[in-house]
Short mmCIF file of C-alpha atoms and ligand atoms in Angstrom, two decimals:
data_model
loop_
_atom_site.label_atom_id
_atom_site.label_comp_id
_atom_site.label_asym_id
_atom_site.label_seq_id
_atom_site.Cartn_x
_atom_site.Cartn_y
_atom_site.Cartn_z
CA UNK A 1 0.00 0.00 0.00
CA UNK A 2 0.97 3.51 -0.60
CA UNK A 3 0.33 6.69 1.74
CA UNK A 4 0.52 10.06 0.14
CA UNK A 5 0.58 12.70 2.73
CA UNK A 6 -1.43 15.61 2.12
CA UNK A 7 -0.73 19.29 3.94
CA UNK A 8 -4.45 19.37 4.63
CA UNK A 9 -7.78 18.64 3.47
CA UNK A 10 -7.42 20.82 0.55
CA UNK A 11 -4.52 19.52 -0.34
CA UNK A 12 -6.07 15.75 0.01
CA UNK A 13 -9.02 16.73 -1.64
CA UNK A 14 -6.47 18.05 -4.93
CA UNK A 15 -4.76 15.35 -5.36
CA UNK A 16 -7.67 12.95 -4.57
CA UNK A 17 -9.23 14.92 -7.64
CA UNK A 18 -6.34 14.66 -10.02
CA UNK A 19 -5.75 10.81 -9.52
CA UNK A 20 -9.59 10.13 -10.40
CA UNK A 21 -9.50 12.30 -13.30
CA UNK A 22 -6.11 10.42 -14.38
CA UNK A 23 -8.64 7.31 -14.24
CA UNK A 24 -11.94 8.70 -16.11
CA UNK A 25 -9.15 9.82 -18.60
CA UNK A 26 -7.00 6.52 -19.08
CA UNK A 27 -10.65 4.79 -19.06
CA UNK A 28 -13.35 6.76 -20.44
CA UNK A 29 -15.65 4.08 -20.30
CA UNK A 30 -14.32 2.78 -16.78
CA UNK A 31 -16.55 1.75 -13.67
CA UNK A 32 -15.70 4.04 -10.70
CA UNK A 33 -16.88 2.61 -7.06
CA UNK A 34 -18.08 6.17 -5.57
CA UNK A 35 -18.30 7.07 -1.76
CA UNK A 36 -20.14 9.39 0.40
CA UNK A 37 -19.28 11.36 3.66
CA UNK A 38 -17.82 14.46 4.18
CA UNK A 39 -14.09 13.12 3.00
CA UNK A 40 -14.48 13.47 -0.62
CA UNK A 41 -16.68 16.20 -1.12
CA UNK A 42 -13.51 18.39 -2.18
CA UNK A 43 -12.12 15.60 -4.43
CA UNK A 44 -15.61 15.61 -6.02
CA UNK A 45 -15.37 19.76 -6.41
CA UNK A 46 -12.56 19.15 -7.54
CA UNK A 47 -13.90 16.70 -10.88
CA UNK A 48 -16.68 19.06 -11.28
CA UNK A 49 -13.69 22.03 -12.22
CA UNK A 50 -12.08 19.89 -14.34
CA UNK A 51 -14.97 19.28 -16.20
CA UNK A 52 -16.80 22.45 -16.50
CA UNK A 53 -12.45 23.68 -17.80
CA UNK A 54 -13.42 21.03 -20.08
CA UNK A 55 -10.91 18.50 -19.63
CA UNK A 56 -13.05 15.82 -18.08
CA UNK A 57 -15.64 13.78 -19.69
CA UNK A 58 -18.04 11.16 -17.96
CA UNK A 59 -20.13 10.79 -20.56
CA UNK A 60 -19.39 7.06 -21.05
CA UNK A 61 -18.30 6.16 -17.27
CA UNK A 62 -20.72 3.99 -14.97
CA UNK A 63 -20.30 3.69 -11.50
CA UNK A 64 -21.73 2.08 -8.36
CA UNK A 65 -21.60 3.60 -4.91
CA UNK A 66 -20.69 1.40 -1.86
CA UNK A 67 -23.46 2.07 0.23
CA UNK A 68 -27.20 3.24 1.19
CA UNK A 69 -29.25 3.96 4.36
CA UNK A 70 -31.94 1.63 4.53
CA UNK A 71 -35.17 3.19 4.74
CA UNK A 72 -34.04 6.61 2.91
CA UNK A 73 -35.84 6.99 -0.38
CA UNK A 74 -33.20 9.00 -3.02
CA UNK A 75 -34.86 12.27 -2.51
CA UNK A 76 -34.13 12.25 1.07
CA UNK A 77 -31.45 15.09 1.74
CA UNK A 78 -29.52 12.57 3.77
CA UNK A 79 -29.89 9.06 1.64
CA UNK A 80 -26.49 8.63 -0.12
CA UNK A 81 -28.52 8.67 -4.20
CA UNK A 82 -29.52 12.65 -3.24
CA UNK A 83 -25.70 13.02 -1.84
CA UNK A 84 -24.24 11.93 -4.87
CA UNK A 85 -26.46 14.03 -7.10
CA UNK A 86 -26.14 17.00 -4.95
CA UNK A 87 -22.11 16.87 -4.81
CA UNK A 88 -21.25 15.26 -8.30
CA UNK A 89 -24.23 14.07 -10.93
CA UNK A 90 -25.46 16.89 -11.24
CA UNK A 91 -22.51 18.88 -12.00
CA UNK A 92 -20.50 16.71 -14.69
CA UNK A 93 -22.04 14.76 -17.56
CA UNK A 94 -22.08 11.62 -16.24
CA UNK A 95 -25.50 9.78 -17.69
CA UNK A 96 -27.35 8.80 -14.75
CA UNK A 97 -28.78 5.80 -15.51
CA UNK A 98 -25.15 4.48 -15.39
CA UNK A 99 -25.06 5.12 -11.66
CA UNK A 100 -26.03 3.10 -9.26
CA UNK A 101 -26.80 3.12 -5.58
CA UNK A 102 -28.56 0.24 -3.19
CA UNK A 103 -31.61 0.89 -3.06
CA UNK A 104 -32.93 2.26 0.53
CA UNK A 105 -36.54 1.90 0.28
CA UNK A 106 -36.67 -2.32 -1.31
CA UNK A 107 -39.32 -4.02 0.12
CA UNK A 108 -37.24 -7.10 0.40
CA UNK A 109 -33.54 -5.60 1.43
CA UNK A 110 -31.58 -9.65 0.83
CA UNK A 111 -32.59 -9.33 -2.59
CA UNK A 112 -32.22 -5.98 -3.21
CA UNK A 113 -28.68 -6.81 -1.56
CA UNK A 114 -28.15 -9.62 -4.75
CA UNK A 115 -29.26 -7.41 -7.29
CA UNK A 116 -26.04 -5.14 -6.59
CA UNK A 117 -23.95 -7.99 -6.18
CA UNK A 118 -24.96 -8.56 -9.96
CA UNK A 119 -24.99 -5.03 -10.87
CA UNK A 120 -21.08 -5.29 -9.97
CA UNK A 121 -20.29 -8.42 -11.45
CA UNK A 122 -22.30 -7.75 -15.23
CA UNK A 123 -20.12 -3.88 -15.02
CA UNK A 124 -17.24 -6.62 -14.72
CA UNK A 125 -16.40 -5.08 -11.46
CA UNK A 126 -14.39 -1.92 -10.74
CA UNK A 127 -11.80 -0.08 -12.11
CA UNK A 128 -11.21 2.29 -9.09
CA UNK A 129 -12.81 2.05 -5.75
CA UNK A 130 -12.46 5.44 -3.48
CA UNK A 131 -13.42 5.31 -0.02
CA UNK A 132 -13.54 7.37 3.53
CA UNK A 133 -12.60 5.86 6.57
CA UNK A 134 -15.07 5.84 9.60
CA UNK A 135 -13.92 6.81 13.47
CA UNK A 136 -13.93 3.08 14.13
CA UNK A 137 -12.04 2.07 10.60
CA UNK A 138 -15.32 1.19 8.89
CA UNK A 139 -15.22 1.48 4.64
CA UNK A 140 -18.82 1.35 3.27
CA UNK A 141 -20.69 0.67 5.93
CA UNK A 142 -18.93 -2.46 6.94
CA UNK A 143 -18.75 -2.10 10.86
CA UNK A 144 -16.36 -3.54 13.21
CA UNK A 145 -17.34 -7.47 13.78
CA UNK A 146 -16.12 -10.65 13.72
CA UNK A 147 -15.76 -12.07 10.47
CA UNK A 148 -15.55 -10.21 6.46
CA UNK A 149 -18.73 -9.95 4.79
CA UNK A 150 -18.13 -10.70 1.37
CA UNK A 151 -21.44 -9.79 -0.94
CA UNK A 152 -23.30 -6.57 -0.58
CA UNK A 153 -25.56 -6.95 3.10
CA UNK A 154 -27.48 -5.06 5.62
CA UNK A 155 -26.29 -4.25 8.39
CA UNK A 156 -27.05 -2.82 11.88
CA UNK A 157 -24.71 0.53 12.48
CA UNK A 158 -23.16 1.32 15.40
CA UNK A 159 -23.91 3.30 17.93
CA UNK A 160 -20.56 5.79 17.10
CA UNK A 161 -21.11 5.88 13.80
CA UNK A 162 -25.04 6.76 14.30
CA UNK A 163 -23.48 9.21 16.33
CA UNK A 164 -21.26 10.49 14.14
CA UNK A 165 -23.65 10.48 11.48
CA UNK A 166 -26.07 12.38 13.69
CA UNK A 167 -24.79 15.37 12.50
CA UNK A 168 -26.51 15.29 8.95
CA UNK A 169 -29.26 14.53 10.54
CA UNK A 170 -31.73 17.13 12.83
CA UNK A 171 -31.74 14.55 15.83
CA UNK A 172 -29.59 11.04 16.74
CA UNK A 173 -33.63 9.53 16.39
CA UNK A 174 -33.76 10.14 13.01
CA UNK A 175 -30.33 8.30 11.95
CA UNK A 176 -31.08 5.22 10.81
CA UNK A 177 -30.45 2.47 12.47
CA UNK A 178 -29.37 -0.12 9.16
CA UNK A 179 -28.03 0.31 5.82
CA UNK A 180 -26.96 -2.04 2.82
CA UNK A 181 -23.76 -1.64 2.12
CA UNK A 182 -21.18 -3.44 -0.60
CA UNK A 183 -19.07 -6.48 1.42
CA UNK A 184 -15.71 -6.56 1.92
CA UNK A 185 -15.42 -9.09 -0.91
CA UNK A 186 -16.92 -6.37 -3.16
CA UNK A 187 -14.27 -3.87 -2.02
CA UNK A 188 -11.20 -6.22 -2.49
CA UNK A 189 -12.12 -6.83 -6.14
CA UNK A 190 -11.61 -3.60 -6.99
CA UNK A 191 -8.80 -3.53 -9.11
CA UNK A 192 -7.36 0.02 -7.48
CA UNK A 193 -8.69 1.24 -4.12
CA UNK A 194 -8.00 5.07 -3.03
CA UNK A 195 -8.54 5.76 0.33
CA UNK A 196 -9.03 9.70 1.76
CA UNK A 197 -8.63 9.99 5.47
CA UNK A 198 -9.03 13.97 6.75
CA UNK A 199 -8.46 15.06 10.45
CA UNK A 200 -7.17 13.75 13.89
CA UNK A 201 -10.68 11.54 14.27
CA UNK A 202 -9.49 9.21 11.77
CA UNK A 203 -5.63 9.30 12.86
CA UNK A 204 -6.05 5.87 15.03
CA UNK A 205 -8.67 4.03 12.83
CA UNK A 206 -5.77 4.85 10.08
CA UNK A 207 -3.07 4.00 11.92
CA UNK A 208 -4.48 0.38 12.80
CA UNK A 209 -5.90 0.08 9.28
CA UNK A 210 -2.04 0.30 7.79
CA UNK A 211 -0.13 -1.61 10.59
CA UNK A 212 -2.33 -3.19 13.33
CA UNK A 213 -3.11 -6.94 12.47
CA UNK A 214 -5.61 -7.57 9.87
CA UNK A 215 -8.88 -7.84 11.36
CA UNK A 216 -12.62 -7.58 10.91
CA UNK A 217 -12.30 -5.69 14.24
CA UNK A 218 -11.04 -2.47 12.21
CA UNK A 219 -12.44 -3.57 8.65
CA UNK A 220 -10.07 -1.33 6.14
CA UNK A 221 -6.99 -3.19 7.91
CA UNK A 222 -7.94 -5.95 5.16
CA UNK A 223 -6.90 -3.37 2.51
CA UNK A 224 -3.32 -4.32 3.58
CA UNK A 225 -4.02 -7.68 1.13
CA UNK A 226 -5.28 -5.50 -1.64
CA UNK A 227 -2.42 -4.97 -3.87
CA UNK A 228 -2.93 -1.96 -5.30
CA UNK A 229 -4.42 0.36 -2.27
CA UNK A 230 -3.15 4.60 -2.87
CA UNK A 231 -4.09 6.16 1.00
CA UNK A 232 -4.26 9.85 0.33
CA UNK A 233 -4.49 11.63 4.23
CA UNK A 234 -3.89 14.75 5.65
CA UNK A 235 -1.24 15.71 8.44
CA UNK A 236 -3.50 15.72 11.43
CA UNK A 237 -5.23 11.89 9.56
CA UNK A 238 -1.12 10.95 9.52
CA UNK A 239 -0.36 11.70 13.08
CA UNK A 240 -0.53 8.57 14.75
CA UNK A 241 1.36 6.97 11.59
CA UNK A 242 4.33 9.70 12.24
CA UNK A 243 4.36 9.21 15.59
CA UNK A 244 4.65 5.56 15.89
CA UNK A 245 6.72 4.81 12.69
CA UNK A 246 9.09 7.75 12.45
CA UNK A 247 8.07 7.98 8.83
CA UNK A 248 8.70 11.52 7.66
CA UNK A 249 8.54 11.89 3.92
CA UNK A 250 5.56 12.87 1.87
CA UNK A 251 5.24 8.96 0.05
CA UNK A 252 5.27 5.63 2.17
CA UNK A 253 5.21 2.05 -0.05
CA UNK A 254 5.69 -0.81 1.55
C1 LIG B 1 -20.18 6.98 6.51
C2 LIG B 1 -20.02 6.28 5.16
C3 LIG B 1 -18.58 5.93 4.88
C4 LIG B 1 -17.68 7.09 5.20
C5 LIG B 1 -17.79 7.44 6.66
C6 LIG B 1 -16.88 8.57 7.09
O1 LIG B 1 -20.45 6.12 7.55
N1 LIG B 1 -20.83 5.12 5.03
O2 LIG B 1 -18.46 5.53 3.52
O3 LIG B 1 -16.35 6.79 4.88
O4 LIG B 1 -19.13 7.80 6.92
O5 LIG B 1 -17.52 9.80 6.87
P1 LIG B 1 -16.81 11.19 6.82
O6 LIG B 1 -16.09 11.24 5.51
O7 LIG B 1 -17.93 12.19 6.86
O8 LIG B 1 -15.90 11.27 7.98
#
C-alpha cells in the first residue's frame, strides 16, 4: 500500500481529484466505485472544475456507490442517491442511468442486496474504488465485527457511527439504524482502491488500518491484502502513523 501525505484537506481533496481524473481519462468508459461522507466532497469539487475547464468527460463512465441507508428513499437530503447528485451528478455529464446506488426503500432488502452484487459483477467489477474511513475504521458501511462480509448486506450501524452520522441529521432519532452496504469481498475486487482519510478523528482508525493486524475488528486493515491500495491523508489523519513509525517523507510504499 501507498500513503501520500497531504498538507491538509485541501490539499487531500487536490490530489484525490487529479488521480480520479487520471482514471476517467486513461478509461473513459471505466466503472468508478463512488463514496459518500464528508471526506471526498472536495475531491468531487474538484472533478466538477475539471470538467466544466473542459478536460473531463463522464459521458461514457458507470459507476456504483458502496453504500445506502436503509429506509431513505433518493430524494431524502440525507440518503447517499440525493448526496451523490447533490455533490457530483449533477454537476458533470455523467449519464445517470449508469449510476447506481442500493436501493434504501426495497421491500425485500436480501434481494435488493443480490441485485447489486450482480450489478457489480455484469459492469465486470471496478476499475477504481475510493473510499472514507469511519472513526472506528469502517469502509462502506462495513462495521467492526467478527468475520468479512463478502457480498453486498445489511447491516445494523453502530452506535458511534449513528453518532457520528447524527450530525446530517436534525436529531440522533432520526439516523437510521441499518443500511446495505457493498461487502468486503466487493471492495477487495476492486482492481485500485483510493482511500481519503481527513483530520485527527481518523488518525487511530488509520493507523491500525495500515499496521495493526488484519482484522474484521477495524475492517479497512484488510486493505493491507489489496495490492494496489493509494491512502491519500492529511497531516493531522497521519499523526498517529508519524508518531509511531518515524516515517517523515511525503510517500510511504511498503
Ligand atoms: C459513513 C459512510 C462511509 C464514510 C464514513 C466517514 O459512515 N458510510 O463511507 O467513509 O461515513 O464519513 P466522513 O467522511 O464524513 O468522515
Amino acid at each position: 500500500m501507498k500513503i501520500y501525505a497531504a498538507k491538509d484537506y485541501n490539499d487531500m481533496s487536490r490530489k484525490a481529484g487529479n488521480l480520479i481524473a487520471a482514471q476517467v481519462t486513461m478509461k473513459p468508459d471505466g466503472v468508478l466505485g463512488l463514496a459518500t461522507g464528508s471526506t471526498p466532497v472536495g475531491a468531487y469539487k474538484e472533478l466538477i472544475a475539471k470538467y466544466e475547464a473542459g478536460d473531463l468527460d463522464f459521458s461514457r463512465i458507470r459507476s456504483v456507490n458502496l453504500d445506502e441507508y436503509k429506509g431513505l428513499s433518493g430524494d431524502h437530503d440525507q440518503s447517499y442517491r440525493y448526496f451523490m447528485n447533490h455533490n457530483l451528478f449533477d454537476h458533470v455529464n455523467i449519464n445517470k442511468e449508469e449510476t447506481n446506488v442500493p436501493g434504501g426503500l426495497a421491500e425485500d432488502p436480501e434481494a435488493e442486496c443480490e441485485r447489486y452484487n450482480r450489478v457489480i459483477q455484469e459492469l465486470g467489477g471496478i476499475d477504481l474504488q475510493l473510499l472514507g474511513i469511519g472513526n472506528n475504521g469502517h469502509i462502506g458501511f462495513n462495521e467492526p465485527c467478527d468475520v468479512f462480509e463478502k457480498g453486498t448486506h445489511v447491516v445494523t450501524l453502530t452506535e458511534e457511527t449513528r453518532q457520528s452520522n447524527a450530525r446530517f441529521f436534525s436529531s440522533i432519532d432520526e439516523v437510521p439504524t441499518h443500511a446495505l452496504t457493498m461487502g468486503i469481498g466487493n471492495i477487495m475486487s476492486a482492481r485500485k482502491v483510493l482511500l481519503l482519510a481527513s483530520g485527527e478523528g481518523k488518525a487511530k482508525a488509520l493507523y491500525e488500518s495500515c499496521f495493526g493486524p488484519i482484522t474484521p475488528n477495524v475492517p479497512a486493515s484488510v486493505l493491507q491484502l489489496h495490492s494496489d491500495v493509494v491512502i491519500i491523508a492529511d497531516e493531522a489523519a497521519l499523526s498517529l502513523i508519524r508518531e509511531k513509525t518515524q516515517w517523515e517523507d511525503s510517500v510511504y510504499d511498503n
